[in-house]
C-alpha cells in the first residue's frame, strides 16, 4: 500500500514538473517566435481563446509570473489548451481527439504485442541455454534494436510498397472510404496499419527479448530453481511459475521506462507513413509553429507514459509479495 | 580452517539495475584497480566475438571520420555531377537528386555523426557518473533531491521532449543539439551508477579508506570510480547508441541544420525528394545503413560488456557425456 | 504406503535386509570450462544403509556440494557426470532423464539446501510450494495436501498458520525448518542435506541438528549431511567421509575417524578445533590453500600441505587402503596392504 502511494505521489510530482516545464519554456527562449505566432492568431479567435493562449505563453506581461502560472494551471485542468493554427480556429482539444484513436490503435496494440512476444521468446531462449535459439538471439536482436525506427519504416516501404505494391505507403485508410464499422473500412485500416506496425514491432521487440533473457538467465541460476527440479516438478511448470514469474518483475519496470523510447520511435514511424496519429500531429504542429497544439500534445504523450508506468508499478506490487509487505 | 564454503553465484541484480549486470567485473580496491581493470577489459574485448565485431566496425568509422579525404575523393557538397545516377565506377553509390556523390557524402557524414555521438556520450556519461555517484555517496537530502530530478527526466518521454526543446530553438546548430541530447539521455546511466555505488557503499575497502581518514573526494575518485569502470564504459556505450539514433531522428525531421553534412540530414533530403517513390533507393538506404551499423557497433560492444560483467550470460557449451539424456 | 504417498510414521523403510539405500561406485564429475576440464569429484564410492547418518566434511571447493548435486541429479552444464554409477534402492539413476527420475524424486530422495532464503521461491507462499511438490506426484485432493502440509510443519515445530506466509516473512531458523519439513512430505528413504545449518547461529544450529536427528529416529530415513563443520556433524553421524580435492581422503565410522584419524588431513582438521575441556594447547591449522583442480598434481593431492609428506607422496597418487573398518587414501598406510577397491 505504501508502495502504491509512493508511486502515485511520484506520478503527481512528475506531472507537475511537466506542466511547469511547459509553462517555463516559452518564457525562456531567445528570439521572439511567440510574437510571430500571436500575429497569426489575429482576427481568427474569440477573445477568451486569445486570453487562454496569452496565459499559456506569457504574452500578457502585466500580470505577475505567479498569477500567470495559476491561470495556466487552471486552463490545463479544464482542458482549455487554446486554439490550433494547424486546423485553423479549432480548439486544440478537439483537434487532438481525432488523432488519439489512431495512435492508440497502432502504437498501443503493437507495443503490447512486442512486449508479450518478446517476453515469451526471451523466456524460451533462456530456458534452452546452449540451444540454437539462445545462440542467434543476442547478436540478431542487439543489431535490430540499434536500427533507427524510421529507417526500418523506409525500408519496409521500399520493399513492400514501391517494389512489390503489397501495402500502401501512407495514410490510415483509403481515401475513398469514410469511417464506419463496415468490413471494407476495417480491413482497409488493417491493411494500412500493417507496415507501420511491423516497423515498430521489429525494432522494439529486440529489447524485450534480450532483457527478459538476461533476467531469466540470472534467475535460472538461483537455488530455488534447482530445488524445483529436485522436487520433480515438470519443466514447463518450473519455467513459468518459478523462473518467469520471478524474472518478469524487473522487466515490468523496464517496460515502463522503455515506453518513452517506443513512443519516440512511433512518432517517427507515423511521420514516415503519414499516419494521422498523435506523433504525426506533433511534428506538423512544430512545423507550423502551432505551439499551443504542440504543448498540448506533449502533455498528452507524457501523461499517457506516466499512467502506463504507474500501471506497471502497480502490477509489480501485485505480483511481488515482497513489495506488498509493509515493513 | 577453511572458509564457510558459501558459493558466490551471479549476484542479484540490484534495484534499478540492468538485468544481467550484477556488478563490476572483479572490482578491486585502489587506484591501481583502474589500470588493472582497463587491462582486463582489453583482454576481455579481444576474446569476445561480439565485442571484436563491434570494435572493428567502430574503428572503420573512426578512420572515415578522421581522414575522409583519403577515402572519398569527391567533394561531398559540390552538386557538380549528373543527377540521380545509379552506382558506377565513378560514383560507387550513385548520386543524389542534387547531383552530389552519395559515397562521398556518406564518408564525410561520418565525421559529424561520430562527433555528436562521442561528445554527447562523454558529457552524458560524466553527468551520469556525477549525479549517480554523488547521490549515492552523499546520501540523505542530496540523494533524494538529485534522484528525484533524475527519475523525472528518466520518465518523461525523451523524443517528444527533444522535439519541443528543439522547436523552441530553431536556429540551433550542434551545440544546442548536443545539450538537449545530454539532458534527456543522462538519466538512465545515472540510475545504474547510483544503484551500483549504493551497493558498494558498505564494502570493506571503502570502510578502510574512511578509517584511514581519507577525504570524501579522494574516496570517490580514487576508490569508487575505478571499481565502477566496466559499468561506466557500459553506460557510455549505451548513451552512444541512444545519441546516434536520437540525433539522426531529429535531423531526419529537419531539426538541426539541414545544410550540415551528416547521415541524418542525408535522409532528410532523401525523404524530401521522395527518393523511395522515385526509385533513388541508394540515397535512402546508404545513410540509414550507416546509422544502423554505427548504432549496432555500440550496441554490440554494450552487450559484450554485459557478458563480461556477468559471466553467467556467456554462451554455454553443452557437455556431452555418456550419461547425457 | 498411505494414500498421500507417505509411510505411516515409525515404519521402517527398506529394511535392514533389503540392501543399501544408496550405492555410489566410482563417481566422477567434471566441469567443462573454457580453459580445460576440472574434475570436481574423483572416483568416489560409498554405500549407505537404511537409516544411516553419513556426514561428508571438507573445505570449500573440495567437491562435496558437487557430489551431492551429482547424486541428486541436479547438475547443470558445464558440469556433468563423466564416470561411475549412482544406484538408489537398486536402480541406477545416473543415466536417467529428468522425466524418468521424477517418480523417485521427493518420494524416495529429497534435498535440503544451504540457504533457505535462496532455495525457496520468493513469490510463492509456503503452502503453494508444498502443494507443488505433492501435485507433481499425483496427490490431488486439496484436503490431503492441506493436512499433510500442516502435519510436516508440526513435525519440525512450526505452527501451521505459517503456511500462508511468504519466505521473506519467516526468520532464518524457521525457513530452514520449513525446508526440512518440505523434504519430509513423502517420508523419503534418503534426505540429502547441503550445509543446512551454515547460515544459522550456533544455538539455532544445535537445536536444528537435534531436531533432525530426532526426526531421523522417528521416521527412519537415511541422511547424507554435507558440511565444513566437522565438530558439529561428528555428534550426530554414524559414518564420516572426509573429502579433499574431490577425492575421499578418509571414510569410516565417525567414532573411529574422530578418535584415531588415519589421514593427516583429518588429523589436521581435528587439531584445528580446540577442546573446551582438556589441556590448553596452541592452535594448529593446516598451512597452504586448497589445490587448483584444473592442474592436478601427479602424486597425492594433499602432499604440498602434509606434515608427514615423503618423496613417494609427490610421485604416486595413493589409492584407498582399508585399515580395519576405515578406508584411507594415504601412503602411510600402504605397507604390506593391497589397495582396497
XYZ file of N, CA and C in Angstrom, chain C residues 40-192:
459
model
N 35.887 -32.183 -10.444
C 35.494 -31.744 -9.106
C 35.254 -32.927 -8.174
N 34.841 -34.057 -8.717
C 34.636 -35.258 -7.911
C 35.391 -36.378 -8.607
N 36.259 -37.066 -7.871
C 37.149 -38.034 -8.493
C 36.986 -39.404 -7.873
N 36.302 -40.294 -8.593
C 36.272 -41.703 -8.207
C 35.803 -41.910 -6.764
N 34.588 -41.421 -6.484
C 34.052 -41.560 -5.122
C 33.151 -42.775 -5.056
N 33.338 -43.601 -4.058
C 32.480 -44.774 -3.858
C 32.109 -44.896 -2.392
N 30.852 -45.178 -2.137
C 30.424 -45.473 -0.765
C 29.048 -46.102 -0.817
N 28.646 -46.697 0.307
C 27.314 -47.280 0.377
C 26.608 -46.771 1.625
N 25.319 -46.591 1.499
C 24.543 -46.035 2.592
C 23.462 -47.034 2.982
N 23.475 -47.462 4.246
C 22.448 -48.386 4.716
C 21.189 -47.630 5.093
N 20.045 -48.308 5.117
C 18.818 -47.611 5.508
C 18.953 -47.023 6.896
N 18.506 -45.801 7.065
C 18.508 -45.159 8.363
C 19.874 -44.682 8.818
N 20.870 -44.750 7.947
C 22.217 -44.359 8.358
C 22.403 -42.854 8.205
N 23.193 -42.270 9.081
C 23.502 -40.841 9.019
C 24.952 -40.736 8.577
N 25.152 -40.257 7.348
C 26.501 -40.136 6.808
C 26.891 -38.682 6.733
N 28.016 -38.327 7.345
C 28.490 -36.958 7.243
C 29.574 -36.855 6.171
N 29.571 -35.771 5.420
C 30.624 -35.526 4.434
C 31.245 -34.175 4.762
N 32.525 -34.185 5.122
C 33.152 -32.920 5.508
C 34.327 -32.607 4.600
N 34.668 -31.328 4.541
C 35.809 -30.896 3.750
C 35.804 -29.391 3.622
N 36.891 -28.868 3.096
C 36.980 -27.413 2.898
C 36.058 -27.009 1.760
N 35.866 -25.695 1.603
C 35.066 -25.244 0.460
C 35.877 -25.504 -0.796
N 35.215 -25.976 -1.794
C 35.900 -26.279 -3.035
C 36.400 -27.700 -3.120
N 36.116 -28.511 -2.093
C 36.610 -29.887 -2.135
C 35.697 -30.792 -2.938
N 34.589 -30.288 -3.360
C 33.730 -31.090 -4.229
C 32.546 -31.714 -3.524
N 32.328 -31.389 -2.237
C 31.238 -32.079 -1.538
C 29.870 -31.668 -2.056
N 29.679 -30.369 -2.327
C 28.375 -29.965 -2.861
C 28.154 -30.550 -4.242
N 29.219 -30.564 -5.045
C 29.098 -31.151 -6.377
C 28.703 -32.614 -6.280
N 29.273 -33.303 -5.310
C 28.942 -34.709 -5.118
C 27.450 -34.862 -4.839
N 26.939 -34.023 -3.948
C 25.520 -34.065 -3.619
C 24.647 -33.851 -4.843
N 24.978 -32.807 -5.586
C 24.156 -32.495 -6.743
C 24.227 -33.600 -7.774
N 25.396 -34.235 -7.867
C 25.515 -35.329 -8.819
C 24.594 -36.475 -8.405
N 24.591 -36.791 -7.128
C 23.742 -37.884 -6.655
C 22.270 -37.552 -6.879
N 21.905 -36.310 -6.598
C 20.505 -35.919 -6.736
C 20.152 -35.533 -8.153
N 21.094 -35.688 -9.059
C 20.810 -35.430 -10.474
C 20.467 -33.973 -10.711
N 21.162 -33.082 -10.056
C 20.852 -31.664 -10.163
C 21.982 -30.865 -10.789
N 22.888 -31.543 -11.473
C 23.980 -30.799 -12.088
C 23.466 -30.018 -13.289
N 24.122 -28.880 -13.544
C 23.795 -28.118 -14.746
C 25.062 -27.986 -15.570
N 24.923 -27.916 -16.902
C 26.114 -27.682 -17.708
C 26.780 -26.401 -17.234
N 28.086 -26.316 -17.178
C 29.084 -27.206 -17.758
C 29.505 -28.399 -16.905
N 28.751 -28.694 -15.844
C 29.136 -29.845 -15.031
C 28.404 -31.082 -15.524
N 29.059 -32.208 -15.479
C 28.391 -33.439 -15.883
C 29.104 -34.629 -15.269
N 28.342 -35.713 -15.067
C 28.920 -36.955 -14.543
C 29.681 -37.633 -15.667
N 30.951 -37.907 -15.440
C 31.741 -38.495 -16.507
C 32.065 -39.958 -16.274
N 31.846 -40.442 -15.073
C 32.130 -41.862 -14.829
C 31.394 -42.309 -13.590
N 31.167 -43.591 -13.471
C 30.613 -44.153 -12.239
C 29.115 -44.318 -12.277
N 28.596 -44.893 -11.189
C 27.157 -45.132 -11.107
C 26.606 -44.618 -9.801
N 25.329 -44.309 -9.830
C 24.602 -43.983 -8.611
C 23.403 -44.911 -8.575
N 23.364 -45.800 -7.602
C 22.290 -46.784 -7.553
C 21.443 -46.523 -6.324
N 20.204 -46.149 -6.557
C 19.295 -45.810 -5.480
C 18.262 -46.916 -5.368
N 18.227 -47.559 -4.214
C 17.283 -48.667 -3.993
C 17.310 -49.652 -5.147
N 18.515 -49.972 -5.573
C 18.657 -50.999 -6.593
C 18.525 -50.520 -8.026
N 18.144 -49.266 -8.247
C 18.012 -48.782 -9.629
C 19.100 -47.759 -9.927
N 19.699 -47.917 -11.099
C 20.749 -46.972 -11.460
C 20.111 -45.678 -11.957
N 20.378 -44.585 -11.282
C 19.673 -43.344 -11.637
C 20.536 -42.342 -12.386
N 21.831 -42.566 -12.457
C 22.692 -41.528 -13.029
C 22.375 -41.256 -14.491
N 21.957 -42.306 -15.211
C 21.731 -42.112 -16.634
C 20.292 -41.749 -16.981
N 19.463 -41.609 -15.965
C 18.043 -41.357 -16.254
C 17.801 -39.943 -16.733
N 16.713 -39.773 -17.487
C 16.297 -38.413 -17.828
C 15.519 -37.837 -16.659
N 15.293 -36.532 -16.724
C 14.541 -35.898 -15.642
C 13.159 -36.505 -15.497
N 12.567 -36.816 -16.637
C 11.205 -37.322 -16.579
C 11.156 -38.695 -15.907
N 12.134 -39.558 -16.277
C 12.155 -40.886 -15.641
C 12.407 -40.757 -14.160
N 13.220 -39.767 -13.831
C 13.631 -39.638 -12.445
C 12.539 -39.036 -11.572
N 11.595 -38.339 -12.192
C 10.609 -37.596 -11.421
C 9.860 -38.490 -10.437
N 9.700 -39.744 -10.787
C 8.970 -40.653 -9.908
C 9.706 -40.833 -8.587
N 11.010 -40.974 -8.695
C 11.793 -41.222 -7.497
C 11.982 -39.953 -6.673
N 12.072 -38.835 -7.415
C 12.353 -37.580 -6.730
C 11.312 -37.249 -5.700
N 11.760 -36.851 -4.603
C 10.970 -36.392 -3.483
C 10.259 -37.532 -2.770
N 9.774 -38.537 -3.495
C 9.172 -39.669 -2.797
C 10.253 -40.520 -2.158
N 11.307 -40.758 -2.934
C 12.368 -41.605 -2.406
C 13.554 -40.800 -1.913
N 13.802 -39.697 -2.607
C 15.034 -38.961 -2.369
C 14.729 -37.475 -2.363
N 14.988 -36.798 -1.262
C 14.712 -35.353 -1.247
C 15.954 -34.585 -0.810
N 15.901 -33.278 -1.034
C 17.085 -32.440 -0.862
C 16.760 -31.259 0.043
N 17.694 -30.921 0.921
C 17.590 -29.697 1.714
C 18.811 -28.859 1.389
N 18.583 -27.626 0.996
C 19.719 -26.827 0.540
C 20.238 -25.880 1.594
N 21.314 -25.232 1.230
C 22.060 -24.471 2.211
C 21.324 -23.250 2.703
N 20.916 -22.395 1.784
C 20.306 -21.163 2.243
C 18.836 -21.171 1.877
N 17.975 -21.264 2.881
C 16.550 -21.371 2.591
C 16.039 -20.115 1.923
N 16.649 -18.988 2.178
C 16.163 -17.764 1.549
C 16.327 -17.860 0.047
N 17.419 -18.526 -0.379
C 17.628 -18.669 -1.806
C 16.953 -19.889 -2.373
N 16.643 -20.864 -1.519
C 16.121 -22.120 -2.043
C 14.607 -22.139 -2.105
N 13.966 -21.177 -1.502
C 12.509 -21.124 -1.574
C 12.097 -20.040 -2.554
N 11.089 -20.322 -3.335
C 10.603 -19.374 -4.330
C 10.065 -18.124 -3.633
N 10.677 -16.978 -3.865
C 10.276 -15.792 -3.098
C 8.868 -15.288 -3.389
N 8.297 -15.680 -4.516
C 6.982 -15.127 -4.822
C 5.847 -16.116 -4.570
N 6.143 -17.252 -3.983
C 5.089 -18.222 -3.691
C 5.031 -18.483 -2.195
N 3.826 -18.701 -1.693
C 3.682 -18.966 -0.265
C 4.188 -20.362 0.059
N 4.409 -20.592 1.338
C 4.903 -21.898 1.775
C 3.925 -22.990 1.356
N 2.648 -22.720 1.591
C 1.624 -23.722 1.232
C 1.701 -24.055 -0.244
N 1.875 -23.029 -1.084
C 1.922 -23.271 -2.530
C 3.112 -24.137 -2.883
N 4.234 -23.919 -2.223
C 5.421 -24.700 -2.560
C 5.289 -26.137 -2.098
N 4.640 -26.351 -0.966
C 4.380 -27.724 -0.544
C 3.430 -28.394 -1.534
N 2.385 -27.651 -1.884
C 1.370 -28.227 -2.765
C 1.972 -28.599 -4.110
N 2.862 -27.762 -4.594
C 3.589 -28.028 -5.829
C 4.173 -29.421 -5.868
N 4.921 -29.710 -4.816
C 5.621 -30.991 -4.769
C 4.620 -32.132 -4.749
N 3.558 -31.941 -3.986
C 2.605 -33.044 -3.851
C 1.824 -33.241 -5.145
N 1.437 -32.133 -5.760
C 0.684 -32.283 -7.006
C 1.534 -32.917 -8.081
N 2.827 -32.637 -8.042
C 3.700 -33.224 -9.064
C 3.791 -34.723 -8.919
N 3.395 -35.239 -7.761
C 3.462 -36.683 -7.565
C 2.099 -37.299 -7.409
N 1.116 -36.655 -7.973
C -0.183 -37.287 -8.080
C -1.115 -37.124 -6.912
N -0.773 -36.314 -5.957
C -1.705 -36.078 -4.847
C -2.562 -34.891 -5.230
N -3.845 -35.108 -5.432
C -4.667 -34.018 -5.940
C -5.670 -33.481 -4.940
N -6.034 -34.261 -3.972
C -7.077 -33.807 -3.047
C -6.576 -32.647 -2.216
N -7.314 -31.552 -2.256
C -6.870 -30.356 -1.553
C -6.786 -30.589 -0.055
N -7.719 -31.417 0.418
C -7.730 -31.695 1.853
C -6.471 -32.419 2.270
N -6.148 -33.446 1.452
C -4.958 -34.233 1.760
C -3.722 -33.357 1.789
N -3.633 -32.475 0.779
C -2.467 -31.597 0.703
C -2.398 -30.721 1.943
N -3.524 -30.135 2.293
C -3.524 -29.245 3.449
C -3.158 -30.003 4.721
N -3.730 -31.205 4.849
C -3.458 -31.965 6.067
C -1.984 -32.317 6.183
N -1.461 -32.854 5.109
C -0.064 -33.284 5.149
C 0.863 -32.087 5.363
N 0.558 -30.966 4.706
C 1.406 -29.774 4.879
C 1.443 -29.367 6.343
N 0.257 -29.319 6.952
C 0.215 -28.941 8.363
C 0.985 -29.944 9.211
N 0.847 -31.218 8.825
C 1.486 -32.257 9.634
C 3.014 -32.127 9.618
N 3.580 -31.923 8.417
C 5.042 -31.840 8.380
C 5.558 -30.594 9.086
N 4.795 -29.516 9.007
C 5.240 -28.308 9.716
C 5.270 -28.552 11.218
N 4.251 -29.238 11.686
C 4.220 -29.519 13.117
C 5.388 -30.395 13.505
N 5.763 -31.298 12.594
C 6.885 -32.196 12.890
C 8.158 -31.424 13.166
N 8.336 -30.313 12.496
C 9.569 -29.550 12.725
C 9.367 -28.423 13.721
N 8.188 -28.403 14.335
C 7.989 -27.423 15.392
C 7.543 -26.057 14.910
N 6.868 -25.992 13.783
C 6.363 -24.701 13.296
C 4.839 -24.737 13.294
N 4.242 -23.669 13.713
C 2.795 -23.569 13.725
C 2.261 -23.546 12.280
N 1.308 -24.427 11.970
C 0.803 -24.494 10.592
C 0.178 -23.206 10.076
N -0.038 -22.245 10.942
C -0.594 -20.980 10.456
C 0.372 -20.320 9.468
N 1.644 -20.704 9.542
C 2.647 -20.103 8.662
C 2.603 -20.633 7.240
N 1.671 -21.511 6.982
C 1.546 -21.997 5.606
C 1.240 -20.855 4.653
N 0.559 -19.853 5.177
C 0.190 -18.753 4.298
C 1.324 -17.756 4.085
N 2.396 -17.907 4.858
C 3.458 -16.906 4.783
C 4.315 -17.056 3.542
N 4.991 -15.974 3.209
C 5.997 -15.990 2.159
C 7.367 -16.157 2.812
N 8.308 -16.668 2.052
C 9.610 -16.951 2.673
C 10.239 -15.755 3.381
N 10.080 -14.575 2.841
C 10.774 -13.443 3.458
C 10.126 -13.034 4.770
N 8.960 -13.595 5.057
C 8.308 -13.236 6.312
C 8.719 -14.136 7.473
N 9.487 -15.183 7.168
C 9.895 -16.102 8.233
C 11.325 -15.801 8.658
N 11.645 -16.185 9.884
C 13.024 -15.997 10.343
C 13.911 -17.067 9.730
N 15.207 -16.873 9.839
C 16.161 -17.794 9.222
C 15.981 -19.229 9.693
N 15.863 -19.379 10.993
C 15.705 -20.727 11.530
C 14.421 -21.370 11.062
N 13.353 -20.577 11.021
C 12.070 -21.113 10.587
C 12.133 -21.534 9.129
N 12.851 -20.745 8.334
C 12.949 -21.091 6.918
C 13.642 -22.430 6.740
N 14.732 -22.621 7.482
C 15.439 -23.900 7.363
C 14.521 -25.044 7.752
N 13.795 -24.867 8.849
C 12.897 -25.943 9.268
C 11.821 -26.188 8.236
N 11.349 -25.114 7.601
C 10.341 -25.280 6.562
C 10.890 -26.127 5.430
N 12.137 -25.861 5.069
C 12.745 -26.668 4.003
C 12.821 -28.118 4.408
N 13.186 -28.349 5.652
C 13.282 -29.737 6.107
C 11.895 -30.360 6.097
N 10.903 -29.604 6.540
C 9.533 -30.124 6.510
C 9.151 -30.498 5.092
N 9.495 -29.619 4.135
C 9.159 -29.891 2.747
C 9.835 -31.162 2.262
N 11.051 -31.377 2.747
C 11.769 -32.569 2.313
C 11.117 -33.835 2.836
N 10.348 -33.709 3.907
C 9.774 -34.900 4.526
C 8.349 -35.181 4.088
N 7.860 -34.428 3.107
C 6.462 -34.568 2.698
C 6.074 -36.010 2.390
N 6.973 -36.727 1.739
C 6.638 -38.099 1.377
C 7.412 -39.115 2.195
N 7.968 -38.670 3.302
C 8.804 -39.532 4.135
C 9.736 -40.373 3.275
N 10.691 -39.717 2.654
C 11.559 -40.427 1.709
C 12.519 -41.376 2.408
N 13.189 -42.189 1.602
C 14.186 -43.094 2.156
C 15.492 -42.375 2.438
N 15.750 -41.335 1.659
C 17.034 -40.650 1.788
C 16.825 -39.146 1.691
N 17.407 -38.419 2.638
C 17.368 -36.961 2.562
C 18.798 -36.463 2.468
N 19.059 -35.689 1.436
C 20.408 -35.141 1.248
C 20.394 -33.701 1.730
